[in-house]
Tab-separated table of C-alpha atoms in Angstrom:
chain	number	residue	atom	x	y	z
A	49	UNK	CA	88.446	139.649	289.414
A	50	UNK	CA	88.279	141.554	292.654
A	51	UNK	CA	86.178	144.503	291.436
A	52	UNK	CA	82.485	144.197	292.249
A	53	UNK	CA	79.584	146.182	290.853
A	54	UNK	CA	77.549	147.355	293.839
A	55	UNK	CA	74.747	148.877	291.772
A	56	UNK	CA	73.916	150.530	288.475
A	57	UNK	CA	72.000	153.789	288.253
A	58	UNK	CA	70.839	155.697	285.210
A	59	UNK	CA	71.790	159.372	285.254
A	60	UNK	CA	71.263	162.211	282.812
A	61	UNK	CA	73.915	164.791	282.058
A	62	UNK	CA	72.748	167.967	280.301
A	63	UNK	CA	74.861	169.578	277.621
A	64	UNK	CA	78.289	169.897	279.172
A	65	UNK	CA	81.685	171.459	278.634
A	66	UNK	CA	84.530	169.123	279.525
A	67	UNK	CA	87.413	171.366	280.526
A	68	UNK	CA	90.794	169.799	281.054
A	69	UNK	CA	93.589	168.285	279.016
A	70	UNK	CA	93.356	165.853	276.100
A	71	UNK	CA	95.715	162.891	275.809
A	72	UNK	CA	96.368	160.529	272.911
A	73	UNK	CA	98.656	157.935	274.523
A	74	UNK	CA	97.054	157.469	277.933
A	75	UNK	CA	96.551	159.745	280.893
A	76	UNK	CA	99.104	161.710	282.906
A	77	UNK	CA	97.669	162.230	286.389
A	78	UNK	CA	101.044	163.121	287.915
A	79	UNK	CA	101.255	166.388	285.961
A	80	UNK	CA	97.820	167.329	287.314
A	81	UNK	CA	98.976	166.882	290.910
A	82	UNK	CA	102.355	168.552	290.281
A	83	UNK	CA	100.740	171.591	288.644
A	84	UNK	CA	97.697	171.762	290.945
A	85	UNK	CA	95.471	172.155	287.873
A	86	UNK	CA	92.270	171.048	289.597
A	87	UNK	CA	92.472	174.076	291.899
A	88	UNK	CA	92.116	176.265	288.792
A	89	UNK	CA	89.089	174.342	287.514
A	90	UNK	CA	87.435	174.255	290.933
A	91	UNK	CA	87.006	178.044	290.805
A	92	UNK	CA	83.994	177.386	288.526
A	93	UNK	CA	80.737	175.683	289.492
A	94	UNK	CA	80.699	172.161	288.024
A	95	UNK	CA	77.581	170.392	286.776
A	96	UNK	CA	75.617	168.283	289.289
A	97	UNK	CA	76.489	165.173	287.199
A	98	UNK	CA	80.165	165.954	287.864
A	99	UNK	CA	79.643	166.796	291.535
A	100	UNK	CA	82.899	167.371	293.398
A	101	UNK	CA	84.660	164.673	291.393
A	102	UNK	CA	87.706	164.727	289.175
A	103	UNK	CA	87.132	162.865	285.918
A	104	UNK	CA	89.002	160.809	283.446
A	105	UNK	CA	87.119	160.351	280.211
A	106	UNK	CA	87.511	158.421	276.992
A	107	UNK	CA	85.721	158.234	273.680
A	108	UNK	CA	86.617	156.740	270.322
A	109	UNK	CA	87.479	159.171	267.500
A	110	UNK	CA	88.335	157.767	264.058
A	111	UNK	CA	88.833	154.334	265.575
A	112	UNK	CA	91.303	155.556	268.221
A	113	UNK	CA	90.787	156.369	271.910
A	114	UNK	CA	90.875	160.002	272.961
A	115	UNK	CA	91.516	160.465	276.685
A	116	UNK	CA	90.775	163.455	278.899
A	117	UNK	CA	91.353	164.494	282.485
A	118	UNK	CA	89.198	167.322	283.784
A	119	UNK	CA	85.749	168.278	285.026
A	120	UNK	CA	82.299	168.924	283.535
A	121	UNK	CA	80.793	172.413	283.545
A	122	UNK	CA	77.888	174.276	281.930
A	123	UNK	CA	78.596	174.903	278.231
A	124	UNK	CA	78.890	178.649	278.822
A	125	UNK	CA	81.842	178.236	281.218
A	126	UNK	CA	84.943	180.151	280.167
A	127	UNK	CA	87.962	177.929	279.561
A	128	UNK	CA	90.954	178.949	281.705
A	129	UNK	CA	94.197	179.708	279.907
A	130	UNK	CA	96.263	176.587	279.260
A	131	UNK	CA	93.270	174.231	279.236
A	132	UNK	CA	91.338	172.628	276.400
A	133	UNK	CA	87.641	171.900	276.141
A	134	UNK	CA	85.088	169.905	274.261
A	135	UNK	CA	81.339	170.427	274.368
A	136	UNK	CA	79.302	167.269	274.895
A	137	UNK	CA	75.676	166.855	273.912
A	138	UNK	CA	73.131	165.925	276.581
A	139	UNK	CA	73.527	162.208	277.245
A	140	UNK	CA	72.169	159.496	279.479
A	141	UNK	CA	74.614	157.299	281.361
A	142	UNK	CA	74.549	154.016	283.189
A	143	UNK	CA	76.765	154.523	286.217
A	144	UNK	CA	78.331	151.372	287.623
A	145	UNK	CA	79.418	151.801	291.220
A	146	UNK	CA	82.613	149.727	291.359
A	147	UNK	CA	83.945	148.467	294.686
A	148	UNK	CA	87.491	147.297	295.362
A	149	UNK	CA	90.626	148.016	297.378
A	150	UNK	CA	91.825	151.619	297.186
A	151	UNK	CA	95.128	150.481	295.643
A	152	UNK	CA	93.548	148.194	293.065
A	153	UNK	CA	94.545	148.619	289.433
A	154	UNK	CA	91.607	146.392	288.454
A	155	UNK	CA	89.369	149.476	288.324
A	156	UNK	CA	91.169	150.555	285.155
A	157	UNK	CA	91.212	147.402	283.018
A	158	UNK	CA	89.345	146.308	279.910
A	159	UNK	CA	88.116	143.325	281.958
A	160	UNK	CA	86.293	145.678	284.296
A	161	UNK	CA	84.945	147.722	281.381
A	162	UNK	CA	83.676	144.537	279.725
A	163	UNK	CA	82.177	143.335	283.025
A	164	UNK	CA	80.192	146.584	283.167
A	165	UNK	CA	79.043	146.167	279.561
A	166	UNK	CA	77.859	142.619	280.320
A	167	UNK	CA	75.954	143.875	283.357
A	168	UNK	CA	74.312	146.576	281.210
A	169	UNK	CA	73.203	143.909	278.724
A	170	UNK	CA	71.748	141.846	281.585
A	171	UNK	CA	69.646	144.922	282.497
A	172	UNK	CA	68.627	145.550	278.846
A	173	UNK	CA	70.632	148.769	278.740
A	174	UNK	CA	72.296	149.514	275.400
A	175	UNK	CA	75.610	151.329	275.238
A	176	UNK	CA	75.898	154.302	272.886
A	177	UNK	CA	78.822	153.004	270.816
A	178	UNK	CA	82.072	154.991	270.653
A	179	UNK	CA	80.657	157.668	272.904
A	180	UNK	CA	81.798	158.840	276.310
A	181	UNK	CA	82.840	156.780	279.324
A	182	UNK	CA	83.828	158.549	282.549
A	183	UNK	CA	85.662	157.502	285.667
A	184	UNK	CA	84.222	159.796	288.322
A	185	UNK	CA	86.413	160.030	291.424
A	186	UNK	CA	83.807	161.276	293.904
A	187	UNK	CA	84.551	162.435	297.430
A	188	UNK	CA	84.337	160.727	299.860
A	189	UNK	CA	83.330	157.470	298.070
A	190	UNK	CA	86.645	157.200	296.252
A	191	UNK	CA	88.884	159.166	298.583
A	192	UNK	CA	87.999	157.615	301.952
A	193	UNK	CA	88.380	153.830	302.243
A	194	UNK	CA	85.851	151.895	304.310
A	195	UNK	CA	86.783	149.654	307.243
A	196	UNK	CA	88.036	146.956	304.822
A	197	UNK	CA	90.213	149.360	302.776
A	198	UNK	CA	87.801	149.526	299.842
A	199	UNK	CA	86.538	152.515	297.879
A	200	UNK	CA	83.853	153.114	295.264
A	201	UNK	CA	84.641	154.363	291.761
A	202	UNK	CA	81.769	155.664	289.634
A	203	UNK	CA	82.128	154.333	286.086
A	204	UNK	CA	79.707	156.028	283.684
A	205	UNK	CA	78.955	154.646	280.216
A	206	UNK	CA	76.868	156.642	277.740
A	207	UNK	CA	73.709	154.751	276.801
A	208	UNK	CA	70.911	154.794	274.249
A	209	UNK	CA	67.639	156.296	275.431
């Protein structure tokens, strides 16, 4: 596996409103770029946990994955027309800083997810089962490759406190 975990940090996210689009059969990033939807969301102030990042998120609902693309905002944020939202309780996260080539698909595999879970276990960090996981595409860590062509993807897993 080419993905490496550079470090793991614990972060807290207060109560949040995930505003975006919900998907049942996987994500559709191309429609986000074609419709310039992030420019609409960026008119609101996101939570510090979100930063300037775009997010993909997943949780398990009734045994099935529920996927989202969007951003995190304070729970009082008005939802723009055409978008959906879900309010998320305050949660703690273990954020794995994943390092690989900017074109790598290995960021998005179950192998990488499981590698992160194993690393959490090695640090005595317990995952909060069936709760949120986020891919946080932070600027410039994810958008600007280093001298070797690698980027950093923040992969956040909700954890027990």
